[in-house]
Amino acid sequence: MKKLLLCTVFAVLPAVAFAAPPMDPARLAKDVQTLSSDAFEGRGPATAGEVKTVEYISAQMKAAGLEPGGDLKDGKRAWTQDVPLAKSDIVGTPSLSLTIGGLAKPLRQGEDVAIRANMRGESRVSVKDAPVVFVGYGVTAPEKNWDDFKGMDLKGKIALVLVNDPDFETGQGDFGGKAMTYYGRWTYKYEEAARQGAVGFIVIHETAPASYGWATVKNSNTNTMFDVVRKNPGEAHAPVEGWIQRDLTVDLFKQAGLDFEALKKQAQTRDFKPVVLNGVTFSADYDVKQETIISKNVVGKLTGKTRPDETVIYSGHWDHLGVGLPDAKGDTIYNGAIDNATGIAALIELGRAYAKAPRTARSVVFMAVTAEEKGLLGSEYYASNPLYPLAKTAGVINMDSISPQGPAKDFTISGSAEFGLLNDLIAEGVKHNRTFIRDPNQQSGGFYRSDHFPFAKRGVPALSFGSGRDMVEGGREASKAWGETYGRERYHQQADEFEASWPFTGMVADLSLLYDTGRALADSDRWPEWADGQEFKAARDASKSERK
């Protein structure tokens, strides 16, 4: 791993002419409390909750003094960018079952399995006695001489696949050890299912390699599904996509005369070959309601005074899971206070701060994107249809699930990429007496799970900020306890609700750091670059002639 050249960073960073205006924890608390209230119905795209959310963010941006920065309509910018999405819902309760040795075993949606609504545009899914095949980690990586399929014809078959990379268990190998690559993401697994022609891929849930429990899987996959509108959706999706409980899978293997743990160990090697579960078949029958809807990215802007065609972007997703299956208390609203009402409150507060200060040289854009929870769809749409050229976007700072607790001595980002924008952030962190730490949870694949990623993969320097892990009060122990409790009891669950006891003082410190970092870039003529060897450098270099 290359070391960051911080001495170089200090030499090129200009002094910040204007310190961050004071951030107000009371305003942050009010915005989070409002956006995560039951009145906003969990902020699901294509719901009444979206309408309220978009209206609220637009109104707050306007009150802050921002300009509309969205779609051009009749020569004027709107507050929003239209994002067309394919919307899919399973009608009623799906009929799902396994047949083992001639005996049918019904599968309970949300309890045994979590089957997603078909996203191929098909109005009915009907699978009868499809053979089941274990395909290890489901990876095809020619550059690593790795092929988990070995010529197995998956047409007409259901594949069971492990989550994460082959290296996760051992921490060493061709896939970066504990740090997840894109091959480990469930999104990749489903894409590969379509390429292989399978009837479906069902991911075997295990808490450690997935980095979340079954409640998160259930709540994220049994409700409305969205996707970008595709010309040929069958190229990206198999008819059946979903998850299955680990214990059920272990028992299934046992009844088929197989040892799950032994086969899992084999799957960690490039010699693994697919294994058919003899006597096991899968059946499914359900209708799917398919629609095309228009969701909204909300976009505010402050036009730069000398280089208005160059842009610095702050982003965060406004959506959460909406209304879904009830918890043990009967609560059906997924309020999403931390995830990501905090990020939107942060975005609005940064807009207020910039609007109060003298204008920057470059334009600064504040973007609240839709459908992150459905696969980064709002940011993916923007990156495919940018309102402001990506070649002249100097950097993107994304905010997702910012801590509402007290301040920390450190901070982090999702993933382990090396690039100039991170160097800028680290250098500003030193001025704020805060230390950068590497993402301590790289095995979760966070780099591929936040809205900076669609920008990064197109070459734009982009990061997703993470609050610190060493609290000023309570240290690492307090931070760890908070994080573990949130992940276990709140993340993607109805319990992610606002608490009046949250001080928001840590967010104030975070936003002051992010303001100074973005302001320094927006007042400069620098173009941060990716380090040599980084996977996104070539894409950025390809647009170099468009920057001056």
Coordinates of C-alpha atoms in Angstrom, one line a residue:
M1 CA 0.0 0.0 0.0
K2 CA 1.4 3.4 -1.0
K3 CA 2.0 6.0 1.6
L4 CA 0.2 9.3 1.3
L5 CA 2.6 12.1 0.4
L6 CA 1.3 14.6 2.9
C7 CA 4.4 16.9 2.6
T8 CA 3.4 17.5 -1.0
V9 CA -0.2 18.2 0.0
F10 CA 0.8 20.9 2.5
A11 CA 2.9 22.6 -0.2
V12 CA 0.1 22.9 -2.7
L13 CA -3.0 23.6 -0.6
P14 CA -3.9 27.3 -0.5
A15 CA -4.7 28.9 2.8
V16 CA -8.5 29.0 3.4
A17 CA -9.4 32.6 3.2
F18 CA -12.7 32.2 5.1
A19 CA -13.1 30.0 8.1
A20 CA -16.3 27.9 8.3
P21 CA -19.3 29.9 9.5
P22 CA -20.6 28.4 12.7
M23 CA -22.6 25.2 12.3
D24 CA -25.7 24.9 14.5
P25 CA -26.4 21.6 16.2
A26 CA -30.0 22.7 16.9
R27 CA -30.7 23.2 13.2
L28 CA -29.1 19.8 12.5
A29 CA -31.3 18.2 15.1
K30 CA -34.4 19.8 13.8
D31 CA -33.7 18.7 10.2
V32 CA -33.0 15.1 11.2
Q33 CA -36.0 15.0 13.5
T34 CA -38.3 16.3 10.7
L35 CA -37.0 14.1 7.9
S36 CA -37.1 11.0 10.0
S37 CA -40.6 11.6 11.5
D38 CA -43.4 9.2 10.7
A39 CA -45.0 12.0 8.6
F40 CA -42.3 11.4 6.0
E41 CA -43.2 7.7 5.9
G42 CA -39.7 6.4 5.7
R43 CA -38.8 8.6 2.6
G44 CA -39.5 5.8 0.0
P45 CA -39.1 6.8 -3.6
A46 CA -42.3 7.1 -5.6
T47 CA -44.4 7.6 -2.4
A48 CA -46.1 10.5 -0.6
G49 CA -43.0 10.5 1.5
E50 CA -40.8 11.4 -1.5
V51 CA -43.1 14.3 -2.3
K52 CA -42.8 15.7 1.3
T53 CA -39.0 15.0 1.3
V54 CA -38.3 16.8 -2.0
E55 CA -40.5 19.7 -1.0
Y56 CA -38.7 20.0 2.4
I57 CA -35.2 19.9 1.0
S58 CA -36.0 22.3 -1.8
A59 CA -37.5 24.7 0.7
Q60 CA -34.6 24.5 3.0
M61 CA -32.1 25.0 0.2
K62 CA -34.0 28.1 -1.0
A63 CA -34.2 29.5 2.6
A64 CA -30.5 29.0 2.9
G65 CA -29.9 31.2 -0.1
L66 CA -28.9 28.6 -2.7
E67 CA -29.9 28.8 -6.3
P68 CA -31.9 26.0 -8.1
G69 CA -29.3 23.7 -9.7
G70 CA -31.4 21.0 -11.3
D71 CA -32.9 20.4 -14.8
L72 CA -33.0 23.2 -17.3
K73 CA -36.7 24.1 -18.0
D74 CA -37.5 27.0 -20.3
G75 CA -34.0 28.3 -19.8
K76 CA -34.2 28.2 -16.0
R77 CA -32.9 25.7 -13.5
A78 CA -35.4 23.7 -11.4
W79 CA -34.7 22.5 -7.9
T80 CA -34.8 18.9 -9.1
Q81 CA -33.4 16.5 -11.6
D82 CA -35.9 14.0 -13.0
V83 CA -34.7 10.4 -12.4
P84 CA -36.7 7.8 -14.4
L85 CA -36.8 4.5 -12.5
A86 CA -38.2 1.1 -13.2
K87 CA -40.4 0.1 -10.2
S88 CA -41.2 -3.5 -9.3
D89 CA -43.5 -5.0 -6.6
I90 CA -44.4 -8.6 -5.8
V91 CA -48.2 -8.9 -5.8
G92 CA -49.3 -10.6 -2.6
T93 CA -47.4 -13.4 -0.9
P94 CA -45.1 -15.3 -3.3
S95 CA -45.3 -19.1 -3.5
L96 CA -41.8 -20.4 -2.8
S97 CA -40.6 -23.9 -2.1
L98 CA -37.7 -26.3 -2.2
T99 CA -38.2 -30.0 -3.1
I100 CA -35.7 -32.3 -1.3
G101 CA -35.7 -36.0 -2.1
G102 CA -39.3 -35.7 -3.5
L103 CA -40.6 -33.8 -0.4
A104 CA -41.7 -30.2 -0.8
K105 CA -40.6 -27.6 1.8
P106 CA -42.4 -24.3 1.7
L107 CA -40.2 -21.2 2.1
R108 CA -41.4 -18.2 4.0
Q109 CA -40.8 -14.9 2.4
G110 CA -38.8 -12.7 4.8
E111 CA -38.1 -15.5 7.2
D112 CA -36.4 -18.3 5.3
V113 CA -35.6 -16.3 2.1
A114 CA -35.8 -12.8 0.9
I115 CA -36.8 -12.8 -2.8
R116 CA -36.6 -9.5 -4.7
A117 CA -39.3 -8.4 -7.1
N118 CA -38.4 -9.3 -10.7
M119 CA -36.6 -6.3 -12.3
R120 CA -36.6 -7.6 -15.9
G121 CA -40.0 -6.0 -16.7
E122 CA -41.8 -9.4 -16.5
S123 CA -45.2 -9.4 -14.9
R124 CA -45.0 -13.0 -13.7
V125 CA -42.3 -15.3 -12.3
S126 CA -43.0 -19.0 -12.7
V127 CA -40.2 -21.5 -11.9
K128 CA -41.0 -25.2 -11.6
D129 CA -38.5 -27.6 -10.1
A130 CA -35.3 -25.8 -11.2
P131 CA -32.2 -27.7 -10.3
V132 CA -30.0 -26.1 -7.6
V133 CA -26.3 -25.6 -8.0
F134 CA -23.7 -24.3 -5.5
V135 CA -21.3 -22.0 -7.4
G136 CA -19.0 -20.9 -4.6
Y137 CA -18.5 -17.2 -4.6
G138 CA -19.9 -16.9 -8.1
V139 CA -16.8 -15.0 -9.5
T140 CA -15.4 -14.8 -13.0
A141 CA -12.2 -12.9 -12.9
P142 CA -10.0 -13.6 -15.9
E143 CA -7.3 -11.2 -14.7
K144 CA -6.9 -13.4 -11.6
N145 CA -7.2 -16.7 -13.5
W146 CA -10.4 -17.3 -11.4
D147 CA -13.6 -19.0 -12.7
D148 CA -16.1 -20.4 -10.2
F149 CA -18.3 -21.8 -13.0
K150 CA -15.8 -24.0 -15.0
G151 CA -18.1 -24.4 -17.9
M152 CA -21.3 -25.3 -15.9
D153 CA -24.4 -24.5 -17.9
L154 CA -26.7 -22.6 -15.6
K155 CA -29.6 -22.2 -18.0
G156 CA -32.7 -23.3 -16.2
K157 CA -30.9 -23.6 -12.9
I158 CA -30.9 -21.8 -9.6
A159 CA -27.4 -21.0 -8.2
L160 CA -26.6 -20.7 -4.5
V161 CA -23.7 -18.3 -4.0
L162 CA -21.6 -17.1 -1.1
V163 CA -21.4 -13.4 -0.2
N164 CA -18.1 -11.5 -0.1
D165 CA -14.8 -12.6 -1.7
P166 CA -12.9 -15.9 -1.5
D167 CA -10.3 -14.2 0.7
F168 CA -12.7 -13.1 3.4
E169 CA -12.3 -16.1 5.7
T170 CA -8.5 -16.4 5.5
G171 CA -7.7 -12.7 5.1
Q172 CA -5.2 -13.4 2.3
G173 CA -5.2 -14.3 -1.4
D174 CA -5.9 -12.8 -4.8
F175 CA -8.8 -10.6 -3.8
G176 CA -7.2 -8.2 -1.4
G177 CA -7.6 -10.1 1.8
K178 CA -10.2 -8.8 4.2
A179 CA -10.9 -5.7 2.0
M180 CA -13.8 -6.5 -0.2
T181 CA -13.5 -6.1 -4.0
Y182 CA -16.4 -5.5 -6.3
Y183 CA -16.5 -9.2 -6.9
G184 CA -17.7 -9.6 -3.3
R185 CA -20.7 -7.4 -3.6
W186 CA -24.1 -8.9 -4.0
T187 CA -24.7 -6.5 -6.9
Y188 CA -21.9 -8.2 -8.8
K189 CA -23.3 -11.7 -8.0
Y190 CA -26.7 -10.7 -9.6
E191 CA -25.0 -9.2 -12.6
E192 CA -23.0 -12.4 -13.1
A193 CA -26.2 -14.5 -12.8
A194 CA -27.6 -12.7 -15.8
R195 CA -24.4 -13.1 -17.8
Q196 CA -24.4 -16.9 -16.9
G197 CA -28.0 -17.2 -18.1
A198 CA -29.2 -18.6 -14.7
V199 CA -32.9 -18.6 -13.7
G200 CA -31.6 -17.0 -10.5
F201 CA -28.9 -16.4 -8.0
I202 CA -29.7 -16.7 -4.3
V203 CA -27.1 -15.4 -2.0
I204 CA -26.4 -17.3 1.2
H205 CA -26.6 -14.9 4.1
E206 CA -23.8 -15.0 6.8
T207 CA -23.6 -12.0 9.1
A208 CA -19.8 -11.5 9.2
P209 CA -19.1 -11.6 5.4
A210 CA -22.3 -9.6 4.6
S211 CA -21.5 -7.1 7.4
Y212 CA -25.1 -7.0 8.5
G213 CA -27.7 -9.3 10.0
W214 CA -30.8 -11.0 8.5
A215 CA -33.1 -8.1 9.5
T216 CA -31.2 -5.9 7.1
V217 CA -31.5 -8.4 4.3
K218 CA -35.2 -8.9 5.0
N219 CA -36.0 -5.2 5.2
S220 CA -34.0 -4.3 2.1
N221 CA -35.2 -7.0 -0.3
T222 CA -38.8 -7.8 0.4
N223 CA -40.2 -4.4 -0.4
T224 CA -40.4 -2.3 -3.6
M225 CA -37.5 -2.7 -5.9
F226 CA -36.1 0.0 -8.2
D227 CA -33.6 0.1 -11.0
V228 CA -32.5 2.6 -13.6
V229 CA -34.5 2.2 -16.8
R230 CA -32.6 -0.2 -19.1
K231 CA -33.0 -1.0 -22.7
N232 CA -32.3 -4.7 -22.1
P233 CA -32.9 -5.3 -18.3
G234 CA -32.4 -9.1 -18.9
E235 CA -28.7 -8.3 -19.4
A236 CA -28.4 -7.1 -15.8
H237 CA -31.0 -9.2 -14.0
A238 CA -31.9 -12.9 -13.7
P239 CA -35.6 -13.7 -13.2
V240 CA -35.0 -14.7 -9.5
E241 CA -32.7 -12.7 -7.2
G242 CA -32.7 -13.1 -3.5
W243 CA -31.1 -14.3 -0.2
I244 CA -31.4 -17.4 1.9
Q245 CA -30.7 -18.0 5.6
R246 CA -27.4 -19.8 6.4
D247 CA -28.9 -22.4 8.8
L248 CA -31.5 -23.4 6.2
T249 CA -28.7 -23.7 3.6
V250 CA -26.5 -25.9 5.9
D251 CA -29.5 -28.2 6.5
L252 CA -30.2 -28.3 2.8
F253 CA -26.7 -29.3 2.0
K254 CA -26.8 -32.0 4.6
Q255 CA -30.0 -33.5 3.2
A256 CA -28.3 -33.5 -0.2
G257 CA -25.4 -35.5 1.3
L258 CA -23.0 -32.5 1.2
D259 CA -20.9 -30.6 3.9
F260 CA -21.5 -26.9 3.6
E261 CA -18.4 -25.9 5.5
A262 CA -16.2 -28.2 3.5
L263 CA -17.5 -26.9 0.2
K264 CA -17.2 -23.3 1.4
K265 CA -13.5 -24.0 2.1
Q266 CA -13.1 -25.5 -1.4
A267 CA -14.7 -22.4 -2.8
Q268 CA -11.8 -20.3 -1.4
T269 CA -9.5 -21.9 -4.0
R270 CA -9.4 -21.4 -7.8
D271 CA -9.7 -25.2 -8.2
F272 CA -13.3 -25.1 -7.0
K273 CA -15.9 -26.6 -9.3
P274 CA -19.7 -26.0 -9.2
V275 CA -21.6 -28.7 -7.2
V276 CA -25.1 -29.8 -8.1
L277 CA -27.4 -30.5 -5.1
N278 CA -28.7 -33.9 -6.2
G279 CA -32.4 -34.3 -5.5
V280 CA -32.9 -30.6 -4.7
T281 CA -35.1 -28.3 -6.8
F282 CA -36.5 -24.8 -6.4
S283 CA -40.0 -23.5 -7.4
A284 CA -41.5 -20.1 -7.4
D285 CA -44.8 -18.6 -8.5
Y286 CA -45.8 -14.9 -8.1
D287 CA -47.1 -11.9 -10.0
V288 CA -45.1 -8.7 -10.3
K289 CA -46.4 -5.2 -10.8
Q290 CA -44.1 -3.3 -13.1
E291 CA -44.1 0.5 -13.5
T292 CA -41.9 3.3 -14.7
I293 CA -41.8 6.3 -12.3
I294 CA -40.0 9.6 -12.1
S295 CA -38.1 10.2 -8.9
K296 CA -36.1 13.3 -8.1
N297 CA -32.6 14.3 -7.2
V298 CA -32.8 17.7 -5.4
V299 CA -30.0 20.1 -6.5
G300 CA -29.0 23.5 -5.1
K301 CA -26.1 25.5 -6.3
L302 CA -23.9 28.6 -5.7
T303 CA -22.4 29.8 -8.9
G304 CA -18.6 30.4 -8.8
K305 CA -17.4 34.0 -9.3
T306 CA -14.5 33.4 -11.6
R307 CA -14.7 29.8 -12.9
P308 CA -18.4 29.0 -12.8
D309 CA -18.1 26.1 -15.3
E310 CA -15.9 24.1 -12.8
T311 CA -17.7 22.4 -9.9
V312 CA -17.2 20.9 -6.4
I313 CA -20.1 18.7 -5.3
Y314 CA -21.4 17.8 -1.9
S315 CA -23.9 14.9 -1.9
G316 CA -26.0 12.6 0.3
H317 CA -29.0 10.4 -0.3
W318 CA -32.5 11.5 0.9
D319 CA -34.2 8.1 0.5
H320 CA -34.7 5.3 3.0
L321 CA -36.8 2.1 3.0
G322 CA -40.3 3.6 3.3
V323 CA -43.0 1.5 4.7
G324 CA -42.5 -2.3 4.8
L325 CA -43.0 -5.4 6.9
P326 CA -43.7 -4.8 10.6
D327 CA -41.2 -5.5 13.4
A328 CA -42.1 -7.3 16.6
K329 CA -43.8 -4.1 17.9
G330 CA -45.9 -3.7 14.7
D331 CA -43.9 -0.7 13.5
T332 CA -43.9 -0.6 9.7
I333 CA -42.1 2.7 9.1
Y334 CA -38.4 2.7 8.4
N335 CA -37.6 6.2 9.6
G336 CA -33.9 6.3 8.6
A337 CA -32.7 8.9 11.1
I338 CA -29.0 8.1 10.9
D339 CA -29.3 6.6 7.4
N340 CA -29.5 9.2 6.0
A341 CA -31.5 12.1 7.5
T342 CA -28.1 13.0 9.1
G343 CA -26.4 13.3 5.7
I344 CA -29.2 15.5 4.3
A345 CA -29.2 17.7 7.4
A346 CA -25.5 18.0 6.9
L347 CA -25.9 18.9 3.2
I348 CA -28.5 21.6 4.1
E349 CA -26.3 23.1 6.8
L350 CA -23.3 23.2 4.5
G351 CA -25.4 25.0 2.0
R352 CA -26.3 27.6 4.7
A353 CA -22.7 28.0 5.6
Y354 CA -21.5 28.6 2.0
A355 CA -24.4 31.0 1.3
K356 CA -23.3 33.2 4.2
A357 CA -19.7 33.3 3.1
P358 CA -18.2 35.1 0.1
R359 CA -18.6 33.2 -3.2
T360 CA -16.0 30.7 -4.2
A361 CA -14.1 30.8 -7.5
R362 CA -15.7 27.5 -8.6
S363 CA -19.3 26.6 -8.4
V364 CA -20.4 24.5 -5.5
V365 CA -23.3 22.1 -5.9
F366 CA -25.4 20.5 -3.1
M367 CA -27.1 17.4 -4.3
A368 CA -29.6 15.2 -2.4
V369 CA -29.9 12.0 -4.5
T370 CA -32.7 9.4 -4.6
A371 CA -32.8 5.6 -4.5
E372 CA -29.4 5.0 -2.9
E373 CA -31.0 2.2 -0.9
K374 CA -32.0 0.5 -4.2
G375 CA -28.5 0.4 -5.6
L376 CA -27.1 4.0 -5.8
L377 CA -29.6 4.8 -8.6
G378 CA -29.9 8.5 -8.1
S379 CA -26.2 9.1 -8.2
E380 CA -25.8 6.6 -11.0
Y381 CA -28.3 8.5 -13.1
Y382 CA -26.7 11.8 -12.4
A383 CA -23.2 10.4 -13.3
S384 CA -24.7 9.1 -16.5
N385 CA -26.6 12.3 -17.2
P386 CA -24.6 15.0 -15.4
L387 CA -26.0 18.5 -15.1
Y388 CA -22.5 19.8 -14.8
P389 CA -19.6 18.1 -16.8
L390 CA -17.8 15.4 -14.9
A391 CA -14.5 16.3 -16.6
K392 CA -14.7 19.7 -14.9
T393 CA -16.0 18.4 -11.5
A394 CA -13.0 18.9 -9.3
G395 CA -14.2 16.6 -6.5
V396 CA -17.2 15.0 -4.8
I397 CA -17.7 14.8 -1.0
N398 CA -20.5 12.4 0.0
M399 CA -22.1 12.2 3.4
D400 CA -23.9 9.1 4.5
S401 CA -24.9 8.2 8.1
I402 CA -23.0 10.9 9.9
S403 CA -22.7 10.4 13.6
P404 CA -25.1 12.6 15.8
Q405 CA -22.9 11.9 18.8
G406 CA -20.1 14.0 20.3
P407 CA -16.9 14.9 18.5
A408 CA -14.1 12.5 17.7
K409 CA -10.4 12.8 17.5
D410 CA -10.2 11.1 14.1
F411 CA -12.2 10.5 10.9
T412 CA -12.2 8.1 8.0
I413 CA -13.6 7.5 4.5
S414 CA -15.2 4.4 2.9
G415 CA -12.6 2.2 1.3
S416 CA -8.9 2.4 0.9
A417 CA -8.3 4.4 -2.4
E418 CA -5.3 6.7 -2.7
F419 CA -6.0 10.1 -4.3
G420 CA -5.5 13.8 -4.0
L421 CA -8.9 14.7 -2.6
L422 CA -8.2 12.4 0.3
N423 CA -4.9 14.1 0.8
D424 CA -6.7 17.4 0.9
L425 CA -9.1 16.1 3.6
I426 CA -6.2 14.7 5.6
A427 CA -4.3 18.0 5.5
E428 CA -7.3 19.9 6.6
G429 CA -7.9 17.4 9.3
V430 CA -4.5 18.2 10.8
K431 CA -5.5 21.8 11.0
H432 CA -8.6 20.7 12.9
N433 CA -6.4 18.5 15.3
R434 CA -8.0 15.4 13.8
T435 CA -6.3 12.2 12.6
F436 CA -7.2 10.2 9.5
I437 CA -7.7 6.4 10.1
R438 CA -8.1 3.8 7.4
D439 CA -11.5 2.4 7.0
P440 CA -11.5 -0.2 9.8
N441 CA -14.3 -2.2 8.1
Q442 CA -13.0 -2.6 4.5
Q443 CA -14.4 -6.2 4.4
S444 CA -17.9 -4.7 4.1
G445 CA -17.2 -3.2 0.7
G446 CA -18.2 0.3 1.8
F447 CA -16.4 1.9 -1.2
Y448 CA -19.0 0.3 -3.5
R449 CA -22.0 1.1 -1.3
S450 CA -22.2 4.9 -1.2
D451 CA -23.1 7.6 -3.7
H452 CA -19.5 8.7 -4.4
F453 CA -18.9 5.4 -6.3
P454 CA -20.8 6.2 -9.6
F455 CA -18.6 9.3 -9.8
A456 CA -15.4 7.5 -8.9
K457 CA -15.8 4.8 -11.4
R458 CA -16.1 7.5 -14.1
G459 CA -12.8 9.0 -12.9
V460 CA -14.1 11.9 -10.7
P461 CA -12.1 12.2 -7.4
A462 CA -14.8 11.2 -4.9
L463 CA -15.0 10.1 -1.3
S464 CA -17.7 9.2 1.3
F465 CA -16.8 10.7 4.6
G466 CA -17.0 8.7 7.9
S467 CA -17.3 10.1 11.4
G468 CA -14.4 9.2 13.8
R469 CA -13.9 6.0 15.8
D470 CA -12.1 7.7 18.8
M471 CA -14.5 9.8 20.7
V472 CA -13.3 12.8 22.7
E473 CA -15.5 11.5 25.5
G474 CA -15.3 7.8 25.9
G475 CA -12.6 7.0 23.4
R476 CA -12.7 4.0 21.1
E477 CA -14.7 1.9 23.5
A478 CA -17.6 4.3 23.4
S479 CA -17.5 4.6 19.6
K480 CA -17.3 0.8 19.2
A481 CA -20.3 0.3 21.5
W482 CA -22.3 2.9 19.6
G483 CA -21.5 1.4 16.2
E484 CA -22.1 -2.2 17.2
T485 CA -25.5 -1.3 18.8
Y486 CA -26.5 0.7 15.7
G487 CA -25.5 -2.0 13.3
R488 CA -27.3 -4.7 15.3
E489 CA -30.4 -3.0 16.4
R490 CA -31.1 0.0 14.1
Y491 CA -29.4 -0.3 10.7
H492 CA -32.1 -0.7 8.1
Q493 CA -34.6 -1.4 10.8
Q494 CA -37.6 0.5 12.1
A495 CA -35.6 1.5 15.2
D496 CA -33.4 3.9 13.3
E497 CA -35.4 6.8 14.8
F498 CA -34.5 10.3 16.1
E499 CA -33.4 10.6 19.7
A500 CA -33.6 14.0 21.5
S501 CA -30.5 13.0 23.6
W502 CA -28.2 13.2 20.5
P503 CA -25.9 16.3 20.9
F504 CA -24.9 16.7 17.2
T505 CA -21.7 18.3 18.4
G506 CA -19.6 15.8 16.5
M507 CA -21.5 16.6 13.3
V508 CA -20.6 20.2 13.8
A509 CA -17.0 19.3 13.9
D510 CA -17.3 17.0 10.9
L511 CA -19.0 19.7 8.8
S512 CA -16.4 22.3 9.7
L513 CA -13.8 20.0 8.4
L514 CA -15.7 19.2 5.2
Y515 CA -16.5 22.9 4.6
D516 CA -12.8 23.8 4.8
T517 CA -11.8 20.9 2.5
G518 CA -14.4 21.8 -0.1
R519 CA -13.8 25.5 0.2
A520 CA -10.1 25.2 -0.4
L521 CA -10.7 23.2 -3.5
A522 CA -13.5 25.5 -4.8
D523 CA -11.2 28.5 -4.3
S524 CA -8.2 26.9 -6.1
D525 CA -7.4 26.0 -9.7
R526 CA -6.1 22.5 -8.7
W527 CA -7.4 19.2 -10.1
P528 CA -6.9 16.4 -7.6
E529 CA -5.7 13.2 -9.2
W530 CA -5.9 9.5 -8.5
A531 CA -2.6 7.9 -7.4
D532 CA -0.7 5.8 -9.9
G533 CA -2.1 2.3 -10.0
Q534 CA -5.6 3.2 -8.8
E535 CA -8.4 1.7 -10.8
F536 CA -10.1 5.0 -11.7
K537 CA -7.0 6.9 -12.8
A538 CA -7.4 5.9 -16.5
A539 CA -10.9 7.2 -16.7
R540 CA -9.9 10.6 -15.2
D541 CA -6.8 10.8 -17.4
A542 CA -9.0 10.3 -20.5
S543 CA -10.8 13.6 -19.9
K544 CA -7.6 15.6 -19.1
S545 CA -7.7 17.7 -22.2
E546 CA -11.1 19.1 -21.1
R547 CA -9.5 20.7 -18.0
K548 CA -7.2 23.7 -18.0

